[in-house]
């Protein structure tokens, strides 16, 4: 029997499912139909936000994540061991969850399957209603398009643009983004280097593109259709040479 189509988030929420929704660009974890975590290779994880952002040292994170008492409940262990407060964990966790969910469930990605019973190593922190997650994904897409409707800005390396006039001032936050623009890093790479959520950096890069600080990648040109290969030369069917045909007939009959 061939497997059916992968379930969508709202379908799993309606049946109060628990497990991991595998998507093209990430994974969304559910418990009793609520979203408890999400991760994506395109979004800096909770550990990056906490360590690169300066709240925890890398050693402190590794010690907590590898502690036997933290198995399956790393989030709770971070609080119980005094490394984070409840509020700090919830804020960082929600930021990481919505950030990864944008990539896992947003444009260009889709569900591939569902692993029932799968749980994330972080453990429960603050579940989020699945409808709220999908509503936030739609809101983020509309926000990006309202700022600068060129989605290739999100995925291409960020390139500084030669100013052609007076440019508006930028905030301190966006100056930090500009400082990492090297023509190689993508917005996701810049976010990872800064220890910030990727979506926030997408917003910054689109605003910088709209203001004229960075290039907007051009859409690839549609290749010109190739001219058809010349076929066999057309045969010119001229009127038959009647006297020649008669001579050929007479010659053939003479040899029969």
CSV table of C-alpha atoms in Angstrom, one decimal:
chain,number,residue,atom,x,y,z
A,1,UNK,CA,0.0,0.0,0.0
A,2,UNK,CA,1.4,3.4,-0.9
A,3,UNK,CA,1.7,5.9,1.9
A,4,UNK,CA,-0.9,8.7,1.9
A,5,UNK,CA,-0.1,12.4,1.9
A,6,UNK,CA,1.7,13.9,4.9
A,7,UNK,CA,-0.6,15.4,7.4
A,8,UNK,CA,-0.6,19.2,7.9
A,9,UNK,CA,-0.1,20.9,11.2
A,10,UNK,CA,-3.8,21.8,11.7
A,11,UNK,CA,-4.8,18.2,11.0
A,12,UNK,CA,-2.4,16.9,13.7
A,13,UNK,CA,-3.6,19.6,16.1
A,14,UNK,CA,-7.2,18.6,15.6
A,15,UNK,CA,-6.5,15.0,16.5
A,16,UNK,CA,-4.3,16.1,19.5
A,17,UNK,CA,-1.3,14.2,18.0
A,18,UNK,CA,2.1,14.0,19.6
A,19,UNK,CA,5.3,13.6,17.6
A,20,UNK,CA,7.5,15.2,14.9
A,21,UNK,CA,6.1,16.8,11.7
A,22,UNK,CA,8.9,16.4,9.2
A,23,UNK,CA,9.0,19.2,6.6
A,24,UNK,CA,11.3,20.1,3.7
A,25,UNK,CA,13.1,22.8,5.7
A,26,UNK,CA,12.8,21.7,9.3
A,27,UNK,CA,10.8,19.8,11.9
A,28,UNK,CA,7.9,20.8,14.2
A,29,UNK,CA,7.3,18.9,17.4
A,30,UNK,CA,3.9,18.5,18.9
A,31,UNK,CA,2.5,17.3,22.2
A,32,UNK,CA,-1.2,16.7,22.5
A,33,UNK,CA,-1.8,18.8,19.4
A,34,UNK,CA,0.2,21.8,20.6
A,35,UNK,CA,3.5,23.0,19.2
A,36,UNK,CA,6.3,22.5,21.7
A,37,UNK,CA,9.3,23.1,19.6
A,38,UNK,CA,10.6,23.6,16.1
A,39,UNK,CA,14.0,23.4,14.5
A,40,UNK,CA,15.5,24.1,11.0
A,41,UNK,CA,18.9,24.1,9.6
A,42,UNK,CA,18.1,27.6,8.3
A,43,UNK,CA,17.4,29.0,11.8
A,44,UNK,CA,19.9,29.4,14.6
A,45,UNK,CA,18.9,27.0,17.4
A,46,UNK,CA,18.2,27.9,21.0
A,47,UNK,CA,21.8,27.1,21.9
A,48,UNK,CA,23.1,29.6,19.4
A,49,UNK,CA,20.8,32.3,20.6
A,50,UNK,CA,21.9,31.7,24.2
A,51,UNK,CA,25.7,31.3,23.7
A,52,UNK,CA,26.5,33.6,20.7
A,53,UNK,CA,24.0,36.1,22.2
A,54,UNK,CA,26.1,36.0,25.4
A,55,UNK,CA,23.6,34.7,27.9
A,56,UNK,CA,25.4,31.4,28.5
A,57,UNK,CA,28.9,30.3,27.8
A,58,UNK,CA,29.4,27.4,25.4
A,59,UNK,CA,30.8,25.3,28.2
A,60,UNK,CA,27.8,26.0,30.4
A,61,UNK,CA,25.5,25.0,27.6
A,62,UNK,CA,27.4,21.8,26.8
A,63,UNK,CA,27.5,20.8,30.5
A,64,UNK,CA,23.7,21.3,30.9
A,65,UNK,CA,22.8,19.5,27.6
A,66,UNK,CA,25.0,16.5,28.4
A,67,UNK,CA,24.0,16.2,32.1
A,68,UNK,CA,22.3,12.9,32.9
A,69,UNK,CA,19.6,14.7,34.9
A,70,UNK,CA,18.8,16.8,31.8
A,71,UNK,CA,17.9,13.9,29.5
A,72,UNK,CA,14.7,14.8,27.6
A,73,UNK,CA,14.3,18.0,29.7
A,74,UNK,CA,17.2,20.2,29.0
A,75,UNK,CA,15.1,23.4,29.2
A,76,UNK,CA,13.9,22.6,32.7
A,77,UNK,CA,17.4,21.7,33.8
A,78,UNK,CA,18.7,25.1,32.6
A,79,UNK,CA,16.3,26.7,35.0
A,80,UNK,CA,16.6,24.3,37.9
A,81,UNK,CA,20.4,24.6,37.8
A,82,UNK,CA,20.2,28.4,38.0
A,83,UNK,CA,21.6,29.0,34.5
A,84,UNK,CA,18.4,30.7,33.3
A,85,UNK,CA,15.3,32.1,34.8
A,86,UNK,CA,11.9,30.8,33.7
A,87,UNK,CA,11.2,34.1,31.8
A,88,UNK,CA,14.5,34.0,30.0
A,89,UNK,CA,14.0,30.4,28.9
A,90,UNK,CA,10.4,31.1,27.7
A,91,UNK,CA,11.4,34.2,25.7
A,92,UNK,CA,14.4,32.5,24.0
A,93,UNK,CA,12.4,29.3,23.4
A,94,UNK,CA,9.5,31.2,21.8
A,95,UNK,CA,11.9,33.1,19.6
A,96,UNK,CA,13.6,29.9,18.4
A,97,UNK,CA,10.3,28.1,17.9
A,98,UNK,CA,8.7,30.7,15.7
A,99,UNK,CA,12.0,31.3,13.9
A,100,UNK,CA,12.4,27.7,12.9
A,101,UNK,CA,8.6,27.2,12.3
A,102,UNK,CA,8.8,30.1,9.7
A,103,UNK,CA,11.3,28.1,7.6
A,104,UNK,CA,9.8,24.6,8.3
A,105,UNK,CA,6.2,25.6,7.4
A,106,UNK,CA,6.6,28.8,5.4
A,107,UNK,CA,6.9,29.4,1.6
A,108,UNK,CA,8.9,26.8,-0.3
A,109,UNK,CA,8.6,24.1,2.4
A,110,UNK,CA,5.9,21.5,3.1
A,111,UNK,CA,5.2,18.5,5.2
A,112,UNK,CA,6.8,15.2,4.3
A,113,UNK,CA,5.7,12.9,7.1
A,114,UNK,CA,4.9,12.5,10.8
A,115,UNK,CA,6.8,10.4,13.4
A,116,UNK,CA,4.3,9.6,16.1
A,117,UNK,CA,5.7,9.7,19.6
A,118,UNK,CA,8.9,11.5,18.7
A,119,UNK,CA,10.0,14.1,21.3
A,120,UNK,CA,12.6,16.8,21.3
A,121,UNK,CA,15.5,16.7,23.7
A,122,UNK,CA,14.7,20.2,25.0
A,123,UNK,CA,11.6,19.0,26.7
A,124,UNK,CA,8.4,21.0,27.3
A,125,UNK,CA,8.8,24.7,27.9
A,126,UNK,CA,5.7,26.6,26.8
A,127,UNK,CA,3.4,25.0,24.3
A,128,UNK,CA,1.9,27.1,21.5
A,129,UNK,CA,-1.4,26.7,19.8
A,130,UNK,CA,-1.0,25.4,16.3
A,131,UNK,CA,-3.4,27.9,14.9
A,132,UNK,CA,-1.4,30.7,16.4
A,133,UNK,CA,1.8,29.3,14.8
A,134,UNK,CA,0.2,29.2,11.3
A,135,UNK,CA,-1.2,32.7,11.8
A,136,UNK,CA,2.2,34.0,12.8
A,137,UNK,CA,3.7,32.4,9.7
A,138,UNK,CA,1.2,34.2,7.5
A,139,UNK,CA,1.8,37.5,9.3
A,140,UNK,CA,5.6,37.2,8.8
A,141,UNK,CA,5.2,36.5,5.1
A,142,UNK,CA,3.0,39.6,4.6
A,143,UNK,CA,5.4,41.7,6.7
A,144,UNK,CA,8.4,40.7,4.5
A,145,UNK,CA,6.5,41.5,1.3
A,146,UNK,CA,5.3,44.8,2.6
A,147,UNK,CA,8.9,45.9,3.3
A,148,UNK,CA,10.5,44.8,0.1
A,149,UNK,CA,8.7,42.2,-2.1
A,150,UNK,CA,11.9,40.5,-3.4
A,151,UNK,CA,12.2,37.1,-1.7
A,152,UNK,CA,15.6,36.3,-3.3
A,153,UNK,CA,17.1,38.8,-0.9
A,154,UNK,CA,16.4,36.2,1.9
A,155,UNK,CA,18.5,33.5,0.3
A,156,UNK,CA,21.3,35.1,-1.8
A,157,UNK,CA,24.6,36.3,-0.4
A,158,UNK,CA,24.2,39.9,0.9
A,159,UNK,CA,26.2,42.4,-1.3
A,160,UNK,CA,26.8,46.0,-0.4
A,161,UNK,CA,25.4,48.5,-2.9
A,162,UNK,CA,27.4,51.5,-4.1
A,163,UNK,CA,25.4,54.5,-2.9
A,164,UNK,CA,24.1,56.7,-5.7
A,165,UNK,CA,22.9,59.5,-3.4
A,166,UNK,CA,22.0,60.3,0.2
A,167,UNK,CA,20.9,57.2,2.1
A,168,UNK,CA,18.6,57.3,5.2
A,169,UNK,CA,20.3,56.6,8.5
A,170,UNK,CA,20.2,53.1,9.9
A,171,UNK,CA,19.7,51.8,13.4
A,172,UNK,CA,22.5,50.4,15.5
A,173,UNK,CA,21.0,47.0,15.1
A,174,UNK,CA,21.2,47.2,11.3
A,175,UNK,CA,24.7,48.7,11.4
A,176,UNK,CA,25.7,45.4,13.0
A,177,UNK,CA,24.2,43.5,10.1
A,178,UNK,CA,26.0,45.8,7.6
A,179,UNK,CA,29.3,45.2,9.4
A,180,UNK,CA,29.0,41.5,8.4
A,181,UNK,CA,28.1,42.0,4.8
A,182,UNK,CA,30.9,40.5,2.8
A,183,UNK,CA,29.3,39.2,-0.4
A,184,UNK,CA,29.5,35.7,0.9
A,185,UNK,CA,27.2,35.5,3.9
A,186,UNK,CA,23.5,35.0,3.4
A,187,UNK,CA,21.0,36.6,5.9
A,188,UNK,CA,20.9,33.3,7.7
A,189,UNK,CA,24.7,33.3,8.0
A,190,UNK,CA,24.7,36.8,9.4
A,191,UNK,CA,22.0,35.9,11.9
A,192,UNK,CA,24.1,32.9,13.1
A,193,UNK,CA,27.2,35.0,13.4
A,194,UNK,CA,25.3,37.6,15.5
A,195,UNK,CA,23.4,35.1,17.6
A,196,UNK,CA,20.0,36.5,16.5
A,197,UNK,CA,16.9,34.9,15.2
A,198,UNK,CA,17.1,34.5,11.4
A,199,UNK,CA,13.7,36.0,10.6
A,200,UNK,CA,14.7,39.3,12.4
A,201,UNK,CA,17.8,39.4,10.2
A,202,UNK,CA,15.6,38.8,7.1
A,203,UNK,CA,13.6,41.9,8.1
A,204,UNK,CA,16.8,43.9,8.6
A,205,UNK,CA,18.2,42.9,5.2
A,206,UNK,CA,15.0,43.6,3.4
A,207,UNK,CA,14.9,47.1,5.0
A,208,UNK,CA,18.5,47.7,4.0
A,209,UNK,CA,17.7,46.6,0.5
A,210,UNK,CA,14.7,48.9,0.3
A,211,UNK,CA,16.9,51.8,1.7
A,212,UNK,CA,19.6,51.2,-0.9
A,213,UNK,CA,22.3,49.8,1.3
A,214,UNK,CA,22.5,46.3,-0.2
A,215,UNK,CA,21.8,44.9,-3.6
A,216,UNK,CA,18.6,43.3,-4.6
A,217,UNK,CA,19.5,40.1,-6.5
A,218,UNK,CA,18.1,40.2,-10.0
A,219,UNK,CA,15.8,37.4,-11.1
A,220,UNK,CA,17.6,35.1,-13.5
A,221,UNK,CA,17.0,36.0,-17.1
A,222,UNK,CA,14.7,33.8,-19.0
A,223,UNK,CA,16.9,32.2,-21.7
A,224,UNK,CA,16.1,33.1,-25.2
A,225,UNK,CA,14.5,30.2,-27.1
A,226,UNK,CA,17.0,28.6,-29.3
A,227,UNK,CA,16.5,28.8,-33.0
A,228,UNK,CA,15.3,25.5,-34.4
A,229,UNK,CA,18.0,23.4,-36.0
A,230,UNK,CA,17.8,23.7,-39.7
A,231,UNK,CA,16.1,20.6,-41.2
A,232,UNK,CA,16.8,19.0,-44.5
A,233,UNK,CA,16.8,21.4,-47.4
A,234,UNK,CA,13.5,21.6,-49.1
A,235,UNK,CA,13.2,19.7,-52.3
A,236,UNK,CA,12.1,21.8,-55.3
A,237,UNK,CA,9.7,19.6,-57.2
A,238,UNK,CA,10.0,21.1,-60.7
A,239,UNK,CA,7.9,20.1,-63.6
A,240,UNK,CA,9.2,16.7,-64.9
A,241,UNK,CA,11.3,16.7,-68.1
A,242,UNK,CA,9.1,14.5,-70.4
A,243,UNK,CA,11.6,14.0,-73.2
A,244,UNK,CA,14.3,12.9,-70.6
A,245,UNK,CA,11.9,10.4,-69.0
A,246,UNK,CA,11.0,8.9,-72.4
A,247,UNK,CA,14.7,8.5,-73.2
A,248,UNK,CA,15.3,6.7,-69.8
A,249,UNK,CA,12.3,4.5,-70.5
A,250,UNK,CA,13.6,3.6,-74.0
A,251,UNK,CA,17.1,2.8,-72.6
A,252,UNK,CA,15.7,0.5,-69.9
A,253,UNK,CA,13.5,-1.3,-72.3
A,254,UNK,CA,16.5,-1.8,-74.6
A,255,UNK,CA,18.3,-3.7,-71.8
A,256,UNK,CA,15.4,-5.9,-70.9
